[in-house]
XYZ file of C-alpha atoms in Angstrom:
650
model
C 0.006 0.058 -0.260
C 1.369 3.183 -1.019
C 3.082 5.152 1.701
C 2.347 8.543 -0.276
C -1.447 7.929 0.421
C -2.633 10.323 3.464
C -2.616 8.392 6.902
C -6.109 7.421 7.888
C -7.472 7.350 11.731
C -8.143 3.754 12.724
C -11.653 4.632 13.908
C -12.460 6.080 10.542
C -11.474 2.825 8.691
C -12.855 0.496 11.257
C -16.267 2.387 10.925
C -16.119 2.081 7.134
C -15.702 -1.498 7.115
C -18.260 -2.207 9.733
C -20.967 -0.485 7.424
C -20.610 -3.054 4.682
C -22.705 -5.710 4.442
C -21.520 -9.414 4.522
C -21.404 -9.750 1.004
C -19.291 -6.703 0.584
C -16.567 -7.418 3.061
C -15.636 -10.750 1.228
C -14.498 -8.449 -1.859
C -13.014 -5.723 0.227
C -9.606 -7.379 0.275
C -9.406 -7.871 -3.501
C -10.469 -3.880 -3.880
C -8.180 -2.828 -1.510
C -5.278 -4.503 -3.412
C -6.918 -3.257 -6.673
C -6.730 0.555 -5.766
C -3.491 0.432 -3.836
C -1.642 2.056 -6.742
C -4.194 3.913 -8.446
C -4.369 7.086 -6.419
C -4.144 10.240 -7.980
C -2.976 13.435 -6.300
C -4.904 16.464 -6.777
C -3.510 19.889 -6.916
C -5.668 20.769 -3.898
C -4.093 18.266 -1.764
C -6.703 15.385 -2.041
C -6.213 12.205 -3.297
C -8.773 10.348 -5.660
C -9.470 6.763 -6.543
C -11.497 5.893 -10.006
C -13.858 2.972 -9.690
C -15.454 2.586 -12.987
C -17.548 5.316 -14.568
C -19.717 6.162 -11.638
C -17.661 5.803 -8.684
C -15.033 8.412 -7.945
C -13.728 8.358 -4.174
C -11.733 11.401 -2.598
C -10.085 11.820 0.626
C -9.524 14.979 1.731
C -7.107 15.078 4.727
C -7.232 17.818 7.249
C -4.586 20.554 8.193
C -2.243 17.804 9.774
C -2.303 15.875 6.525
C -4.307 12.869 8.093
C -7.930 11.659 7.462
C -9.575 11.909 10.769
C -13.007 12.334 10.154
C -15.390 10.167 8.212
C -16.399 13.080 6.334
C -13.271 13.495 4.776
C -13.804 10.628 2.692
C -16.210 10.438 0.096
C -17.569 8.427 -2.989
C -20.150 9.130 -5.888
C -21.674 5.999 -5.994
C -25.401 5.092 -4.874
C -24.459 3.147 -1.787
C -22.069 5.896 -0.567
C -21.054 6.002 2.381
C -21.397 2.534 2.948
C -19.916 1.205 -0.142
C -17.183 -0.902 -1.158
C -15.334 1.936 -2.882
C -14.977 4.131 0.263
C -13.784 1.410 2.581
C -11.289 -0.119 -0.133
C -9.696 3.373 -0.500
C -9.425 3.911 3.249
C -7.799 0.764 3.662
C -5.371 1.335 1.095
C -3.821 4.141 2.802
C -1.537 3.753 5.974
C -2.400 3.945 9.589
C -2.166 7.230 11.145
C -0.834 7.397 14.784
C -3.430 6.706 17.523
C -3.543 10.590 18.786
C -1.516 13.546 18.372
C 0.873 14.227 21.199
C -0.645 16.779 23.837
C 0.897 19.866 24.656
C 3.412 19.978 27.538
C 1.456 21.105 30.645
C 3.225 23.971 32.759
C 4.328 22.285 35.961
C 3.746 23.601 39.533
C 6.076 26.367 40.443
C 9.323 25.670 42.309
C 9.620 26.084 45.864
C 11.114 29.827 46.436
C 14.225 28.248 48.472
C 15.511 26.491 45.496
C 19.067 27.433 44.525
C 20.892 26.934 41.231
C 22.450 23.664 41.893
C 20.980 22.851 44.831
C 17.524 22.615 44.353
C 15.143 19.468 44.562
C 15.507 17.711 41.182
C 13.588 14.763 39.263
C 16.478 12.244 39.121
C 16.155 9.168 36.828
C 18.142 5.541 37.464
C 21.393 6.015 36.695
C 22.750 5.004 33.366
C 25.006 2.027 34.483
C 22.189 0.994 36.535
C 20.105 -0.060 33.711
C 18.082 2.907 33.053
C 15.891 3.322 29.995
C 17.546 4.793 26.990
C 16.790 5.108 23.239
C 14.901 6.002 20.347
C 11.372 5.000 19.959
C 9.661 3.858 16.588
C 6.409 5.719 16.787
C 5.246 9.219 16.764
C 7.037 11.122 19.593
C 9.572 8.299 20.130
C 12.570 9.566 22.446
C 14.678 8.472 25.153
C 13.711 8.097 28.554
C 14.703 6.720 31.731
C 13.456 4.008 33.940
C 11.866 5.733 36.962
C 12.941 7.297 39.699
C 15.760 6.726 42.023
C 15.396 4.991 45.369
C 16.772 8.387 47.125
C 14.392 10.717 45.339
C 11.072 8.298 45.167
C 8.617 9.154 47.423
C 6.028 6.570 49.189
C 3.986 4.431 46.612
C 0.319 5.434 46.091
C -2.087 3.182 45.813
C -3.058 2.038 42.392
C -6.753 2.923 41.328
C -8.988 0.040 40.241
C -9.886 -0.183 36.567
C -13.279 1.290 35.672
C -16.267 -0.837 34.200
C -15.341 1.007 30.904
C -11.822 0.000 31.018
C -12.798 -3.619 31.993
C -15.429 -3.911 28.959
C -12.878 -2.428 26.417
C -10.116 -4.820 27.605
C -12.393 -7.774 27.399
C -13.408 -6.632 23.824
C -9.590 -5.877 22.816
C -8.740 -9.513 23.997
C -11.713 -11.089 22.110
C -10.521 -9.483 18.991
C -6.803 -10.478 19.543
C -7.904 -13.909 19.708
C -9.920 -14.050 16.672
C -7.133 -12.384 14.867
C -4.548 -14.918 16.213
C -6.917 -17.781 15.448
C -7.129 -16.335 11.865
C -3.101 -15.933 11.305
C -1.906 -13.587 8.476
C -3.771 -15.632 5.699
C -6.866 -14.981 7.138
C -6.270 -11.809 8.760
C -7.749 -9.270 6.159
C -9.286 -6.239 6.116
C -12.180 -7.237 8.212
C -10.078 -8.918 11.018
C -8.157 -5.942 11.172
C -11.246 -3.669 11.203
C -12.128 -5.433 14.588
C -9.020 -5.029 16.181
C -9.080 -1.317 15.216
C -12.416 -0.955 16.571
C -11.212 -2.652 19.926
C -8.373 -0.539 20.127
C -10.038 2.949 19.854
C -12.373 1.666 22.318
C -9.486 1.081 24.535
C -8.331 4.659 23.668
C -11.546 5.999 24.865
C -11.371 4.084 27.911
C -7.961 5.324 29.038
C -5.857 2.459 27.990
C -3.257 3.912 25.499
C -0.934 1.019 25.817
C -3.405 -1.711 24.937
C -4.202 0.533 21.850
C -0.810 1.048 20.928
C -0.046 -2.830 21.080
C -3.193 -3.518 18.871
C -2.071 -0.840 16.043
C 1.296 -2.587 16.165
C -0.631 -5.842 15.230
C -2.875 -4.454 12.533
C 0.359 -2.750 11.034
C 2.253 -6.059 10.955
C -0.653 -7.906 9.588
C -1.033 -5.707 6.699
C 2.993 -5.843 6.166
C 3.023 -9.602 6.123
C 0.030 -9.593 3.523
C 1.822 -7.115 1.526
C 4.888 -9.088 1.965
C 7.201 -6.052 2.577
C 10.911 -6.660 2.605
C 10.916 -5.033 6.138
C 8.583 -7.670 7.623
C 9.663 -10.016 10.027
C 7.699 -12.971 11.250
C 9.308 -12.762 14.657
C 8.415 -9.235 15.324
C 4.737 -9.866 14.354
C 4.708 -12.825 16.790
C 6.133 -10.757 19.821
C 3.434 -7.939 18.976
C 0.587 -10.659 19.244
C 2.432 -11.833 22.669
C 2.188 -8.297 23.936
C -1.109 -7.587 22.892
C -2.826 -10.637 24.489
C -0.771 -10.178 27.506
C -1.781 -6.909 28.028
C -5.333 -7.525 27.175
C -5.843 -10.583 29.096
C -4.334 -9.109 32.090
C -6.259 -5.700 31.737
C -9.389 -8.072 31.375
C -8.821 -9.704 34.904
C -8.858 -6.509 36.386
C -5.256 -5.610 37.155
C -4.875 -2.052 37.091
C -0.780 -2.272 36.705
C 0.229 1.232 35.465
C 2.736 -0.209 33.455
C -0.153 -1.919 31.496
C -2.525 0.777 31.617
C 0.105 3.413 30.312
C -0.702 6.841 30.079
C -2.288 9.003 27.205
C -0.192 12.142 27.859
C 3.334 12.757 28.957
C 3.244 14.567 32.638
C 6.153 17.045 33.412
C 7.092 17.769 36.858
C 8.984 20.299 38.175
C 13.027 19.408 38.181
C 14.704 22.178 40.018
C 18.205 23.283 38.680
C 19.932 20.751 36.718
C 23.579 20.339 35.454
C 24.040 17.765 32.422
C 26.609 16.839 29.878
C 26.338 15.327 26.483
C 26.849 11.423 26.004
C 25.712 11.299 22.314
C 22.959 11.670 20.019
C 21.380 9.144 17.428
C 18.755 9.348 14.853
C 15.385 8.245 15.245
C 13.094 6.850 12.264
C 9.953 5.154 12.576
C 7.915 3.168 10.391
C 5.044 5.595 10.430
C 7.127 8.493 9.010
C 8.603 10.397 11.863
C 12.008 11.372 11.822
C 14.439 13.234 13.943
C 17.177 13.012 16.812
C 17.668 12.122 20.647
C 20.548 13.320 22.542
C 21.312 11.494 25.587
C 22.635 13.348 28.546
C 24.329 12.697 32.011
C 24.109 14.504 35.261
C 27.033 14.368 37.522
C 25.471 12.055 39.727
C 24.718 9.635 36.921
C 21.352 10.533 36.339
C 19.850 10.089 32.879
C 18.036 12.637 30.689
C 17.547 13.349 27.179
C 16.298 15.966 24.676
C 14.675 14.879 21.553
C 13.276 16.414 18.457
C 10.847 13.961 16.558
C 8.475 15.159 14.013
C 6.967 13.856 10.813
C 9.321 13.817 7.907
C 11.266 10.436 7.621
C 14.667 9.895 6.558
C 15.412 13.584 5.579
C 14.092 14.751 8.715
C 16.214 12.138 10.746
C 19.457 13.117 8.906
C 19.078 16.639 9.293
C 17.777 17.074 12.897
C 21.136 15.960 14.057
C 22.215 19.632 13.605
C 18.999 21.387 14.629
C 18.754 23.869 17.122
C 17.889 22.613 20.863
C 14.534 24.207 21.700
C 15.215 24.308 25.195
C 15.387 27.613 27.415
C 16.831 29.748 24.873
C 20.173 27.747 24.467
C 22.112 28.451 21.656
C 23.361 25.040 20.782
C 22.272 22.624 18.278
C 21.948 18.599 18.975
C 25.671 18.163 17.497
C 27.168 20.704 19.871
C 24.891 19.376 22.801
C 25.896 15.787 22.375
C 29.765 17.190 23.233
C 28.572 19.923 25.545
C 26.556 20.515 28.614
C 23.783 22.689 30.021
C 23.023 24.387 33.319
C 19.283 24.540 33.353
C 17.241 26.443 35.992
C 13.631 25.731 36.295
C 13.855 22.282 34.574
C 10.889 19.989 33.630
C 11.343 16.668 33.604
C 8.850 13.471 32.466
C 8.904 10.326 34.093
C 10.708 9.068 31.190
C 13.565 11.796 31.769
C 12.803 13.841 28.899
C 13.680 17.763 29.365
C 10.906 19.800 28.631
C 10.652 23.227 27.227
C 8.309 24.903 29.567
C 7.938 28.754 29.236
C 10.026 29.288 32.624
C 12.806 26.896 31.434
C 16.298 28.574 31.189
C 19.595 27.179 29.941
C 23.013 28.063 29.672
C 25.804 26.353 27.762
C 28.426 24.347 29.749
C 31.872 22.875 28.101
C 31.716 19.435 27.374
C 33.337 16.324 29.250
C 35.444 13.609 27.566
C 34.008 9.822 28.262
C 37.164 9.039 29.878
C 36.865 11.801 32.753
C 33.547 12.879 32.643
C 30.115 11.725 34.213
C 30.358 8.868 31.605
C 33.431 7.350 33.139
C 31.556 4.821 35.377
C 29.367 3.695 32.707
C 32.570 2.199 31.120
C 33.970 0.885 34.532
C 31.344 -1.960 35.111
C 31.817 -5.014 32.848
C 28.940 -5.426 30.414
C 28.054 -8.688 31.715
C 26.931 -7.285 35.121
C 24.814 -4.259 33.225
C 22.938 -6.785 30.791
C 22.310 -9.126 34.188
C 20.840 -5.880 35.930
C 18.577 -5.415 32.830
C 17.399 -8.935 32.493
C 16.744 -9.038 36.059
C 13.340 -6.979 35.832
C 10.081 -8.050 33.972
C 10.456 -9.770 30.838
C 7.963 -7.069 28.863
C 9.973 -4.025 30.665
C 10.476 -1.599 28.086
C 13.661 -0.500 30.140
C 15.737 -3.741 29.302
C 14.946 -3.045 25.514
C 16.213 0.350 25.276
C 19.090 0.880 28.153
C 22.728 2.154 27.196
C 25.731 0.366 28.260
C 29.417 1.196 27.653
C 32.437 -1.259 27.319
C 35.891 -1.250 26.087
C 36.443 -4.281 23.283
C 39.367 -5.404 20.926
C 37.858 -5.938 17.370
C 38.312 -9.467 16.264
C 36.553 -9.108 12.521
C 33.426 -9.376 10.569
C 31.359 -12.477 10.690
C 28.399 -12.363 8.252
C 26.454 -9.302 8.812
C 27.886 -8.391 11.950
C 31.039 -7.417 13.708
C 32.647 -9.609 16.332
C 34.555 -8.098 19.261
C 35.761 -9.087 22.703
C 35.322 -7.079 25.535
C 38.754 -6.188 27.004
C 38.617 -8.399 30.068
C 40.029 -11.415 31.136
C 37.875 -14.645 30.015
C 35.181 -12.412 28.283
C 32.817 -13.695 25.594
C 32.742 -12.513 22.126
C 30.008 -10.046 21.416
C 28.439 -9.136 18.356
C 27.993 -5.491 17.275
C 24.896 -5.142 14.683
C 23.778 -1.691 13.383
C 21.853 0.467 15.618
C 19.571 1.142 12.563
C 19.805 -0.666 9.189
C 18.720 2.160 6.915
C 21.363 2.201 4.111
C 21.168 5.967 4.244
C 22.283 6.152 7.669
C 25.705 5.557 8.173
C 25.721 3.012 10.976
C 26.399 0.023 8.765
C 29.382 1.689 6.953
C 31.079 2.802 9.813
C 30.968 -0.897 11.328
C 32.260 -2.295 8.180
C 35.369 0.007 8.051
C 35.663 -0.884 11.854
C 35.784 -4.698 11.155
C 38.905 -4.089 8.594
C 40.940 -3.156 11.604
C 41.410 -6.293 13.492
C 43.051 -5.632 17.139
C 41.710 -2.217 17.333
C 41.091 -1.202 20.748
C 37.632 0.735 21.053
C 35.278 2.072 23.629
C 31.573 1.405 22.650
C 28.410 2.870 23.981
C 25.306 0.827 22.655
C 22.294 -0.785 23.202
C 21.995 -4.491 23.915
C 20.020 -6.441 21.912
C 17.981 -8.921 24.107
C 16.373 -10.877 21.494
C 20.099 -12.178 20.230
C 22.945 -13.583 22.172
C 25.495 -11.535 23.414
C 24.588 -8.514 20.802
C 25.104 -5.009 21.021
C 23.737 -2.156 18.639
C 26.577 0.560 19.037
C 25.449 4.178 18.730
C 28.798 6.057 19.623
C 32.470 4.721 19.711
C 35.783 6.254 20.971
C 39.271 6.016 21.718
C 40.498 3.783 24.269
C 43.114 6.057 26.901
C 46.559 4.775 26.692
C 46.225 2.513 23.812
C 48.374 3.084 20.858
C 45.849 0.889 18.215
C 42.939 2.988 18.910
C 40.729 5.832 17.117
C 42.505 9.046 16.455
C 39.452 11.201 16.337
C 39.452 15.172 15.728
C 40.064 17.141 18.812
C 36.937 19.011 18.181
C 34.792 15.479 18.682
C 35.937 15.213 22.240
C 36.711 11.593 22.018
C 33.598 9.901 20.461
C 31.805 9.630 17.084
C 28.013 9.380 16.624
C 27.926 6.320 14.655
C 24.348 7.497 13.252
C 25.643 10.985 11.911
C 29.427 10.821 11.443
C 31.188 8.830 9.033
C 34.788 7.366 10.072
C 37.529 7.892 7.483
C 40.815 6.243 7.180
C 42.345 9.218 8.881
C 40.674 8.433 11.994
C 42.333 4.868 12.332
C 45.735 4.296 13.490
C 48.648 3.409 10.852
C 48.831 -0.607 10.041
C 52.484 -0.865 11.229
C 51.125 -0.125 14.761
C 48.762 -3.171 14.806
C 49.428 -5.624 17.428
C 50.970 -9.233 16.836
C 48.147 -11.470 15.630
C 47.099 -14.235 18.452
C 48.885 -17.914 18.158
C 47.198 -19.797 15.583
C 45.747 -16.826 13.709
C 45.979 -16.279 10.054
C 44.308 -14.885 7.151
C 40.761 -16.058 6.696
C 37.340 -15.729 7.389
C 36.247 -14.818 10.873
C 34.583 -17.755 12.837
C 31.081 -17.201 14.152
C 30.681 -17.077 17.810
C 28.913 -19.650 19.917
C 25.133 -19.045 19.917
C 23.376 -20.947 22.623
C 20.377 -19.371 21.237
C 20.390 -20.634 17.926
C 21.739 -24.237 19.399
C 18.950 -24.852 21.508
C 16.252 -26.953 20.574
C 13.851 -23.897 21.871
C 13.526 -22.984 18.065
C 10.838 -25.684 17.766
C 8.677 -23.938 19.931
C 9.497 -20.752 17.958
C 8.505 -21.806 15.117
C 5.268 -23.453 16.169
C 4.411 -19.899 17.529
C 5.292 -18.587 14.182
C 3.527 -20.975 12.675
C 0.116 -20.174 14.271
C 0.552 -16.496 13.510
C 1.335 -17.245 9.859
C -1.268 -19.790 8.959
C -3.774 -19.713 11.710
C -5.245 -22.347 14.356
C -5.714 -24.456 11.161
C -1.650 -24.504 10.839
C -0.924 -25.276 14.506
C -3.569 -28.073 14.540
C -1.232 -29.915 11.799
C 1.196 -30.167 14.386
C -1.116 -32.629 16.414
C -1.643 -35.260 14.253
C 0.646 -38.170 13.361
C 4.069 -38.439 14.489
C 4.998 -34.789 14.542
C 4.505 -33.972 18.123
C 6.706 -36.925 18.893
C 9.638 -35.774 16.593
C 9.492 -31.934 17.674
C 9.079 -32.555 21.579
C 11.441 -35.382 21.972
C 14.806 -33.135 21.887
C 12.998 -30.654 24.032
C 12.378 -33.278 26.748
C 15.898 -34.436 26.292
C 17.377 -31.356 26.802
C 15.419 -31.002 29.855
C 12.892 -28.347 28.554
C 10.102 -30.510 29.868
C 8.090 -27.399 30.425
C 8.595 -25.941 26.784
C 7.463 -29.314 25.489
C 4.513 -29.725 27.683
C 3.113 -26.210 26.732
C 3.716 -26.649 22.995
C 1.900 -29.846 22.851
C -0.851 -28.406 24.920
C -1.074 -25.433 22.212
C -1.299 -28.182 19.725
C -3.790 -30.157 20.958
C -6.083 -27.156 21.935
C -5.408 -26.051 18.457
C -6.746 -29.400 16.914
C -9.908 -29.286 19.489
C -12.738 -28.599 17.832
C -15.943 -30.260 19.405
C -19.122 -30.399 17.522
C -22.687 -31.300 18.586
C -24.973 -33.727 17.159
C -25.816 -31.723 14.143
C -22.247 -30.909 13.115
C -21.805 -27.432 14.548
C -19.182 -26.325 16.645
C -19.814 -26.655 20.281
C -17.316 -24.483 21.385
C -16.315 -21.766 18.884
C -14.565 -19.337 21.185
C -10.781 -19.148 20.123
C -10.211 -17.996 23.941
C -8.933 -21.387 24.773
C -6.459 -21.444 21.696
C -5.370 -18.073 22.469
C -4.647 -18.661 26.170
C -2.611 -21.769 25.501
C -0.626 -19.739 22.634
C 0.289 -16.791 24.966
C 1.437 -19.559 27.904
C 3.716 -21.048 25.488
C 4.979 -17.763 24.052
C 5.499 -16.338 27.485
C 7.497 -19.385 28.629
C 9.536 -19.141 25.173
C 10.398 -15.513 26.126
C 11.549 -16.164 29.305
C 13.657 -19.222 28.517
C 15.379 -17.247 25.527
C 15.966 -14.140 27.679
C 17.700 -16.769 30.329
C 19.804 -18.237 27.250
C 20.602 -14.447 26.273
C 21.835 -13.894 29.631
C 24.281 -16.686 29.366
C 25.625 -15.538 26.298
C 26.936 -12.524 27.999
C 29.188 -14.485 30.682
C 29.769 -17.525 28.711
C 33.603 -16.766 27.953
C 35.880 -18.550 25.255
C 38.603 -20.378 26.817
C 41.838 -18.087 26.671
C 43.870 -21.087 24.711
C 41.284 -21.084 21.940
C 40.943 -18.508 19.305
C 37.804 -18.653 17.493
C 38.690 -15.370 15.480
C 39.933 -17.147 12.209
C 39.607 -20.579 10.803
């Protein structure tokens, strides 16, 4: 479906599909595919679709470029607005984000006794303790912190109970998600997606934004899978289904955990006076057409903050925002200068995620930058990477903090292996680590920079990156720098202050040491391809459970039911039991059996047509698999290669 079409609000599309008769719904998928490339952009900003001689559909987006009202989509046929043409045109357009971000509220005034540098501040967890960090993939995505530190957190407030409207919305969303899971990608067409969109809209009205966001991710994933987009990954859609079912199921049971209900607006509180220093910056590029930059900041006490600038614009916006001015308290810095500089902020406003706001009372003054080696970032690189990752993995399996935190480490380059770069942490008995691009877009320099680094085996490197907790011992670096006191390390310009932002700066030959300063290769090493590092996740028989779950997402309940017939269960689950993974084997067998359970009455009708039992069995297996794989990932960060062995070369 064309990304040039104006985005359509989910509730507008859901209403259009619901208004169709059963006969027209059967034709909707074919009609949508037929009109996807037939759009004509008019001079007044509208988009038209021609269906024969008497039907002309016109989409007239609002000032924000989005179709947000039913009246902005019209058709000239006699059945309009309950016609197939109008629903197909709306279905061909991309989904708009759930709701525009609300303006930042003014915080309460600061206490008059606050003194610059001594006032009460909102602190986030220190970076080296596993605080949240990173760029989001949706509108308004930005870095955040994992919450207040222990010395600043107040007494826990009682969690309010869910309202009747929220319970009803969660139950409706669970039912729609279960139906979509039972249908799978093959049968998850426009009608199934519309049911999810309607339930998502109801969840938003009931004040459940996280549940709504999870549903929209599933719908976008179903669309990408059915259109066979190159960026689609079945594993991502499987994870989206797991999150949606978990969120909707727990909420429908009456749990009012703030981590599940979420918040529809970003609340800012008075942060007093702050002093922050730049850590790095990275581009933000989302699948929904947003682009920008996020600059990560550190306070002297290790608390983490961020300033982001994310707006519609896609790749061009992400590339250009790296040097955009910082809109904070009249500061004269751009994001490139802030990443290597600092700010003294008076009257700061801070969100719960650690984002610094730009309220009217905020005043900011530039400060000199600090190098990684001797500034607030020094403790970040003093902690072993395995300890930092273990702290992240110790939290809840679905915590966003663990998915977006930044960690630092000093490494030695081993070489390229497949699509990634192999390095070894500069510690005794350290494991091999894989470095993957933080963002694989070919127009961003992440991949090119890693490829150039890979051509310097033995190079000492200081890396700041985000651990990929879905892969064994994998780090996605956002910035690199030289290691102090090492001869064979990066030689960056003085104005770069000892680090390079991999998403904005391209490493050149002059930034690397001369080849004659390279250390002697390890004993037994020689020219040749670099061997792959051990991967306990890939070597585990858990892939059989993952394949069963992904089969259910792709082919629906019927595809999983095939696994319950014949000798397939014994063949698939035997290796799991022999490896001691009996719980995984039992859950997979229960899922296959539930998928094949279709009791019928004396007249051949389904006695229990509800997909709830199947959805619960699928969710149980998916949740157990996620926990088991996370344990293997944790082990991969601590499993060292014996010092006598050299897996660097074959």
